XYZ file of C-alpha atoms in Angstrom:
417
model
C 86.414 118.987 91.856
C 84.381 115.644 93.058
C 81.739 115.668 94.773
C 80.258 113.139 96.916
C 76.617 111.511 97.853
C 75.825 113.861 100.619
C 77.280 116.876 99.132
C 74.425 116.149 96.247
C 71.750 115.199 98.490
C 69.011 117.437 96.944
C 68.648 120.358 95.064
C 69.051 122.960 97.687
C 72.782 121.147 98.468
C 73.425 120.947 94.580
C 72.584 124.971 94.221
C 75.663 124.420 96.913
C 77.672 122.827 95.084
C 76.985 124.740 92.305
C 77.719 128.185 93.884
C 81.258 126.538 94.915
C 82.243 125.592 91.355
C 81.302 129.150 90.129
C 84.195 130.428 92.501
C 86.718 128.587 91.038
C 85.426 129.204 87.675
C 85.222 132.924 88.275
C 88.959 132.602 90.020
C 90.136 132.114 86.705
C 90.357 127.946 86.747
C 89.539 125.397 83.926
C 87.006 123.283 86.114
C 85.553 119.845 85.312
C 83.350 118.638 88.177
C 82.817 114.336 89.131
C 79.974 113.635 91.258
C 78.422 110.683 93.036
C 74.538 109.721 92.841
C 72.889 111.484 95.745
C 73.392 109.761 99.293
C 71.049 106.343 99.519
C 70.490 106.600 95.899
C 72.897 103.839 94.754
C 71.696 101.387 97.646
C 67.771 101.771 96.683
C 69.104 100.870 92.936
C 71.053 98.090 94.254
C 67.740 96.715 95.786
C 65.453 97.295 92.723
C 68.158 94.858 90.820
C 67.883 92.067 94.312
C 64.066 92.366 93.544
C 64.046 92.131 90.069
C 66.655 88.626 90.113
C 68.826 87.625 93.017
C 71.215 86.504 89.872
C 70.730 89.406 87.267
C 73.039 90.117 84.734
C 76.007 92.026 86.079
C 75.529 93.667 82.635
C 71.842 95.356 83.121
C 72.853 95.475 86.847
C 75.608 98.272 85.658
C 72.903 99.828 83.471
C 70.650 100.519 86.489
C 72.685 101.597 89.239
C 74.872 104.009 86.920
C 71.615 105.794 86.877
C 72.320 107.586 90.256
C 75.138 109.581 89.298
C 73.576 110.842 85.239
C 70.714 112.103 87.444
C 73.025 114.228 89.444
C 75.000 115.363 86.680
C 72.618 116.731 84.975
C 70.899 118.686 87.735
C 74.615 120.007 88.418
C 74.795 121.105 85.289
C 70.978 122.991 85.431
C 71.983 124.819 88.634
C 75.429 125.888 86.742
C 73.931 127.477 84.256
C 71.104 128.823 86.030
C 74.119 130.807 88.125
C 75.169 132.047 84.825
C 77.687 129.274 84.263
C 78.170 127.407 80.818
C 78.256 124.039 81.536
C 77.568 120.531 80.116
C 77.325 116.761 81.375
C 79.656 114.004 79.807
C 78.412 110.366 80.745
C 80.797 108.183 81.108
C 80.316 106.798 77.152
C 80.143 109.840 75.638
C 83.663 110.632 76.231
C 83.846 107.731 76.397
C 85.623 106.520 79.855
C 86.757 103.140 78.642
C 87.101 100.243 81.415
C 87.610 96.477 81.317
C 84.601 94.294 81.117
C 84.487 93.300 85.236
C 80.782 94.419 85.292
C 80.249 95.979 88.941
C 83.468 96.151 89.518
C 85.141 97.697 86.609
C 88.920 99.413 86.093
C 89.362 102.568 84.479
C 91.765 101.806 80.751
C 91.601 104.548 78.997
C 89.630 108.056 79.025
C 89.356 109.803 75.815
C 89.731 114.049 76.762
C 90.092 115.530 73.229
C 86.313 116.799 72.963
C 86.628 117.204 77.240
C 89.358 119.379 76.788
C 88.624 121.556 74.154
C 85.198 122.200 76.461
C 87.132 123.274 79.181
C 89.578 125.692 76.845
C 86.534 127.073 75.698
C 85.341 127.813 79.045
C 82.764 124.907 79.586
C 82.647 123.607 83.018
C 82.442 119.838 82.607
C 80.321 117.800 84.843
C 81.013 114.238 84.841
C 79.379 111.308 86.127
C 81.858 109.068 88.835
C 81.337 105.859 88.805
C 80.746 105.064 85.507
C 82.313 103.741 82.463
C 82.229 101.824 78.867
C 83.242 98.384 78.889
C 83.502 96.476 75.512
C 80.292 96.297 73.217
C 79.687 99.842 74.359
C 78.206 98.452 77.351
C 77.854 101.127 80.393
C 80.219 99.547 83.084
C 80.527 100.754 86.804
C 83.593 100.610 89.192
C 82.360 99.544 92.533
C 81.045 100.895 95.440
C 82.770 104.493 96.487
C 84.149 103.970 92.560
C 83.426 108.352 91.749
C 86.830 109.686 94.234
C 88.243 106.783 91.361
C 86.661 108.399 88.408
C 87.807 112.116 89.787
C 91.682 111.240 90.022
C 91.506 109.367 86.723
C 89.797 112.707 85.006
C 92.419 114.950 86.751
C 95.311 112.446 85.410
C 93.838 112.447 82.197
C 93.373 116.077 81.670
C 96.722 117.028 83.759
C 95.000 118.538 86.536
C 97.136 120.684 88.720
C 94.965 119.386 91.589
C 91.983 117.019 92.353
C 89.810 118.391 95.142
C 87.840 115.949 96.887
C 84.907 117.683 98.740
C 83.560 115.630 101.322
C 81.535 115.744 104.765
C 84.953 116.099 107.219
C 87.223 119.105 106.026
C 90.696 117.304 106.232
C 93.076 113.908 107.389
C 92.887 113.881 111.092
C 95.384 112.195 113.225
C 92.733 109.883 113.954
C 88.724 110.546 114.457
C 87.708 113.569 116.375
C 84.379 111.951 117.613
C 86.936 109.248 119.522
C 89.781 111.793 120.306
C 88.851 115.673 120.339
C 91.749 116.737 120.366
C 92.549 115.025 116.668
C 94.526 117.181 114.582
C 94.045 118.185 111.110
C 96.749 117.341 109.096
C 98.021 119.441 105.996
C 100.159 117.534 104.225
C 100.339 113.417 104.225
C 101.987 111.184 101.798
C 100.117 108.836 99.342
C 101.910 105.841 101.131
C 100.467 106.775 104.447
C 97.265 107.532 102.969
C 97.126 104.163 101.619
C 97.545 102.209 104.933
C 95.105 104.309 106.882
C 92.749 104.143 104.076
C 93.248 100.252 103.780
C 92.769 100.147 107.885
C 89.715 101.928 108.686
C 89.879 105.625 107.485
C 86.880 106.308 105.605
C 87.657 109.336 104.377
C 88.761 108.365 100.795
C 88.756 104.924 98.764
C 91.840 102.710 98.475
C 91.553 102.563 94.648
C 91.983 106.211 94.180
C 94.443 106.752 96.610
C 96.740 104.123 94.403
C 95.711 105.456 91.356
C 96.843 108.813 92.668
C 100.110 107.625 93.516
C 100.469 105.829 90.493
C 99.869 108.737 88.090
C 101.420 111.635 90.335
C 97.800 113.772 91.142
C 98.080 116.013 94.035
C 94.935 115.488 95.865
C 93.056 117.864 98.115
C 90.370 116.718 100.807
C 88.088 119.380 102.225
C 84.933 120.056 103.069
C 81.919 121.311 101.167
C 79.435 121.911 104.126
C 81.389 125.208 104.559
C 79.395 127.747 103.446
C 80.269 128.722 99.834
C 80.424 132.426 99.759
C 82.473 132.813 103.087
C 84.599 129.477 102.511
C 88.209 129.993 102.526
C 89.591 129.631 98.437
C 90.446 126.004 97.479
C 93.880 127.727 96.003
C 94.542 128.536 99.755
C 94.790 124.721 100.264
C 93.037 124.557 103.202
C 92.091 120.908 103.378
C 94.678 118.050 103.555
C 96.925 117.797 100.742
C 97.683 114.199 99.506
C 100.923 114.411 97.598
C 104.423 112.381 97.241
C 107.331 112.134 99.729
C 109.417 114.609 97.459
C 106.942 116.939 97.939
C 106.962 117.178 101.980
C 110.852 116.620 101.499
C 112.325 116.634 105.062
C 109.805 118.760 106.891
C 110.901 119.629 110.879
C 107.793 119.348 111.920
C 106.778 116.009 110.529
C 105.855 113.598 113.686
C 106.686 110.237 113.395
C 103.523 109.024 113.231
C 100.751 110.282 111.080
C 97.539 108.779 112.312
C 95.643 106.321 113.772
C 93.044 104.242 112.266
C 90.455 101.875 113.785
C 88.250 99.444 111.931
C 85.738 97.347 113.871
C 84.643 95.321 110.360
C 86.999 91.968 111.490
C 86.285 89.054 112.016
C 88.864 86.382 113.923
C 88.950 83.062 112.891
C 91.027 80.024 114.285
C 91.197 76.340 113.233
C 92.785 74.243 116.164
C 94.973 70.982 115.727
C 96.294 71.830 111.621
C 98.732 69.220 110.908
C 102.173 70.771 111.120
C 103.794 69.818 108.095
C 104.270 71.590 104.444
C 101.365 72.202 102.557
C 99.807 72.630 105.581
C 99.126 76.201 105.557
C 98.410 76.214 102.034
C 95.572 74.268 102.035
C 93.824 76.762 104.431
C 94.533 79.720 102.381
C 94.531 78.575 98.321
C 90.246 77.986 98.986
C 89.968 81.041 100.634
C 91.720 83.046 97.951
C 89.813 81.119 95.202
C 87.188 82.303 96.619
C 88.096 85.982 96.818
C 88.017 85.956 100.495
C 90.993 88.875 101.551
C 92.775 87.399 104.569
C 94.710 90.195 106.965
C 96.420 89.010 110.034
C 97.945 85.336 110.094
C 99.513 83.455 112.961
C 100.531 80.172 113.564
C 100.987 79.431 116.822
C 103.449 77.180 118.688
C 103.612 73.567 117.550
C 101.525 71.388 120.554
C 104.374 68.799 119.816
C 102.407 66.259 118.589
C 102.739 67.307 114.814
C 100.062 69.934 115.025
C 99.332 73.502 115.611
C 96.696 76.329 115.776
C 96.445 78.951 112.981
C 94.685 82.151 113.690
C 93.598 84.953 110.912
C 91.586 87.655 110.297
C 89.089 88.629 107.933
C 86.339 91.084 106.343
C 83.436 90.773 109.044
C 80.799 90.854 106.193
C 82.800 87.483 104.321
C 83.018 85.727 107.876
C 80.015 83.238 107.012
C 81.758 82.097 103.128
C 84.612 81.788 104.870
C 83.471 79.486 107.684
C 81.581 77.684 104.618
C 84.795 77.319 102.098
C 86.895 76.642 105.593
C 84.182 73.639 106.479
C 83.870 72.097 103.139
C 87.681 71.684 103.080
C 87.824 70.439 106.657
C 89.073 66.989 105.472
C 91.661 68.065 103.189
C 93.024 70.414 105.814
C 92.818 68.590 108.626
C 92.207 70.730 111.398
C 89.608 69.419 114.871
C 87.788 72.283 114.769
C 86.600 76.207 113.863
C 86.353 78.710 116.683
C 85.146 82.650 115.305
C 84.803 86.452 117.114
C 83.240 88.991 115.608
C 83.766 90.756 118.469
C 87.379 92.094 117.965
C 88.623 95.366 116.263
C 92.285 96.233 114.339
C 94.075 99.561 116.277
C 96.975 100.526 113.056
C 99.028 103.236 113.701
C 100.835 104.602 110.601
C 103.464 106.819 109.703
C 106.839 106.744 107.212
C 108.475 107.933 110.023
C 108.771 104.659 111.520
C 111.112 103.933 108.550
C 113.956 105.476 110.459
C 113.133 105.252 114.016
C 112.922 102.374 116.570
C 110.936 101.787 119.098
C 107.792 102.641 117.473
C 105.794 99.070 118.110
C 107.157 98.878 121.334
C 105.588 102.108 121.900
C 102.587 101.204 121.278
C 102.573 97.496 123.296
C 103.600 99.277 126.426
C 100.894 102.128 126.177
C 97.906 99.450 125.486
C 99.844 97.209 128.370
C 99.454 99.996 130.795
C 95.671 100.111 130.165
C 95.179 96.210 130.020
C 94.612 96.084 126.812
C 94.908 92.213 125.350
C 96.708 91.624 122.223
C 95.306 88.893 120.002
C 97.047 89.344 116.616
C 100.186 92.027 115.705
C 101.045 92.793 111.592
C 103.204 95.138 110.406
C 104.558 97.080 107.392
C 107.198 99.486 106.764
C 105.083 102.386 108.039
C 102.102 100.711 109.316
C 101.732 98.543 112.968
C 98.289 97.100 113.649
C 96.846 94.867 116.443
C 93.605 93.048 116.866
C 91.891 93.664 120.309
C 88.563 93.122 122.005
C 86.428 95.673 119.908
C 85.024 96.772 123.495
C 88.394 98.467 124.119
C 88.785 100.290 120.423
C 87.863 103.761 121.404
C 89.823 103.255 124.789
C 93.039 102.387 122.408
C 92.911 104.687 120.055
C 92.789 107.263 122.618
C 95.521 106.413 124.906
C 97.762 105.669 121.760
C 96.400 109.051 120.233
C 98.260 110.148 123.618
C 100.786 108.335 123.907
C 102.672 109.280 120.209
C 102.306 112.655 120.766
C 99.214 113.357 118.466
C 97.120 115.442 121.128
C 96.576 118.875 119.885
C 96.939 121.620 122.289
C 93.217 122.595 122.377
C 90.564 120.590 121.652
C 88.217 120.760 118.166
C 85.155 122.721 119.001
């Protein structure tokens, strides 16, 4: 069971909590528990560090913003056992969780769970800080921002879960966001593939990372909610959340649409450098600095030659790395050639995913007729095998997501109260 920042935000939420995990305890289940620092926690940490240095030691950074989530353990484990539950905290180096030595931004290696398991045989609940680690020199590492839905499927893979239940603030995948479109639907089942494009274009509802790392090691994944009241919640066992799981696992359902959802993200920036000599090389030398520099680049076109050896390259990427880029882009201006930088902020990516699309046609023409219909301009297009995404004025996102919602079908009957 993991827990996140808002589902620990306090002690009257962490009684919550608390009373939850009993259930499955008292159900008969072999529990360990992951949680995050409560919500705003990990931010006001972050800040102490800015304070202290603007260029601290990644190191001692790791050492203070791990904090968050060993407070929260421990009062989870204080509200267990005041409920009559035994239960005990593992930090991240006392089991030890052993990562690589990227301070702030740390991968999971290796997590030791003979002394975890034999707690949880013995009918220990374990409650385990997410988020943290031990890099070499038995230094306390972190993983990253949203790094505890990592920790929870690397505990689950570790001690063979049957399940990792992710307990968050929504209680399931939607076919897209019910505050755009009410009449989203709730999903039940949706494959780790598709969860990875929607999480990698805009849905927030769990972290890249842990989706792959799910895939990778085979954990079935539950997302549901824990602002349902505990006593009168239906059973986790009952899976009713949305079930993250493999294609064999869905097999050939009949009542599988062809697309899954659709995600928005408004976080883009567009960037285009006019007049880039059109020769070999030509792109590379736009692209290597960026990458050096860590910058992720999404959508990439170069447009028509202007027959005069030249042409205009357009990409997209993270809105918050828009200003290094524009610096990398302009101290390379003479090596790459280009007249000069134009950038929007003002654009959003529309990606409409499903594995269905791996055996139908038509699905990207779909979608350029429906946003046609509506005069909806499109600046960029990339595609996958189950994912189609276009960049469009971000005035028009929540107009496009709902008449695409619409037009694949997605529109549940009634709408969400």
């Amino acid at each position: 069971m993991k827990f996140g920042g808002t589902s620990m935000a306090g002690t009257e939420r962490i009684r919550s909590v608390a009373a939850r995990v009993k259930r499955e305890v008292l159900a008969g289940n072999q529990v360990a528990v992951v949680v995050s620092a409560m919500a705003g926690e990990t931010d006001r940490l972050v800040n102490f560090c800015r304070e202290a240095s603007p260029l601290h030691d990644p190191r001692e950074y790791d050492v203070v913003v791990a904090a968050g989530e060993q407070v929260t353990s421990g009062l989870l484990a204080i509200a267990l056992q005041a409920q009559g539950v035994r239960a005990r905290s593992w930090l991240g180096w006392q089991l030890p969780i052993r990562t690589s030595a990227a301070h702030a931004s740390a991968r999971i290696e290796e997590i030791d769970t003979e002394a975890l398991d034999a707690a949880m045989a013995g009918g220990e609940v374990a409650v385990i800080p997410g988020f943290q680690g031990m890099a070499e020199g038995d230094r306390i590492s972190t993983l990253g921002r949203g790094g505890s839905d990592t920790s929870a499927v690397a505990v689950a893979a570790a001690v063979k879960a049957d399940r990792c239940d992710i307990y968050t603030d929504v209680d399931g995948v939607y076919t897209t966001d019910p505050r755009i479109v009410p009449r989203a639907r709730k999903l039940k089942r949706v494959t780790y593939e598709e969860m990875l494009e929607l999480a990698s274009v805009g849905a927030k509802v769990l972290q890249t990372r842990s989706v792959g790392l799910a895939m990778k090691e085979g954990v079935r994944v539950q997302v549901l909610s824990s602002f349902d009241d505990p006593e009168n919640a239906p059973a986790a066992d009952t899976l009713p959340g949305t079930m993250i799981v493999g294609d064999d696992e869905i097999g050939d359902d009949m009542e599988r649409q062809l697309i899954t959802g659709i995600a928005h993200d408004k976080n883009e920036a567009k960037i285009t450098l006019t007049s880039v000599p059109d020769k070999p090389g030509g792109v590379a030398n736009i692209f290597g600095p960026l990458a050096e520099a860590s910058i992720n680049v999404d959508m990439i076109i170069q447009n028509i030659s202007h027959g005069t050896g030249s042409t205009d390259v357009t990409f997209t990427v993270p809105g918050a790395e828009l200003a290094r880029s524009l610096d990398v882009l302009g101290r390379e201006k003479d090596n790459i050639g280009y007249a000069e930088i134009v950038h929007d902020t003002k654009v959003a990516k529309i990606s409409v995913v499903g594995v269905g699309m791996r055996s139908h046609a038509g699905v990207a023409s779909t979608m350029f007729k429906a946003l046609a219909q509506r005069g909806i301009n499109i600046q960029a297009i990339t595609t996958s095998e189950i994912k189609v995404s276009v960049l469009i004025d971000e005035d028009e996102t929540e107009l496009a997501v709902r008449v695409l919602h619409t037009a694949y079908g997605l529109d549940a009957e009634e709408a969400a109260a």
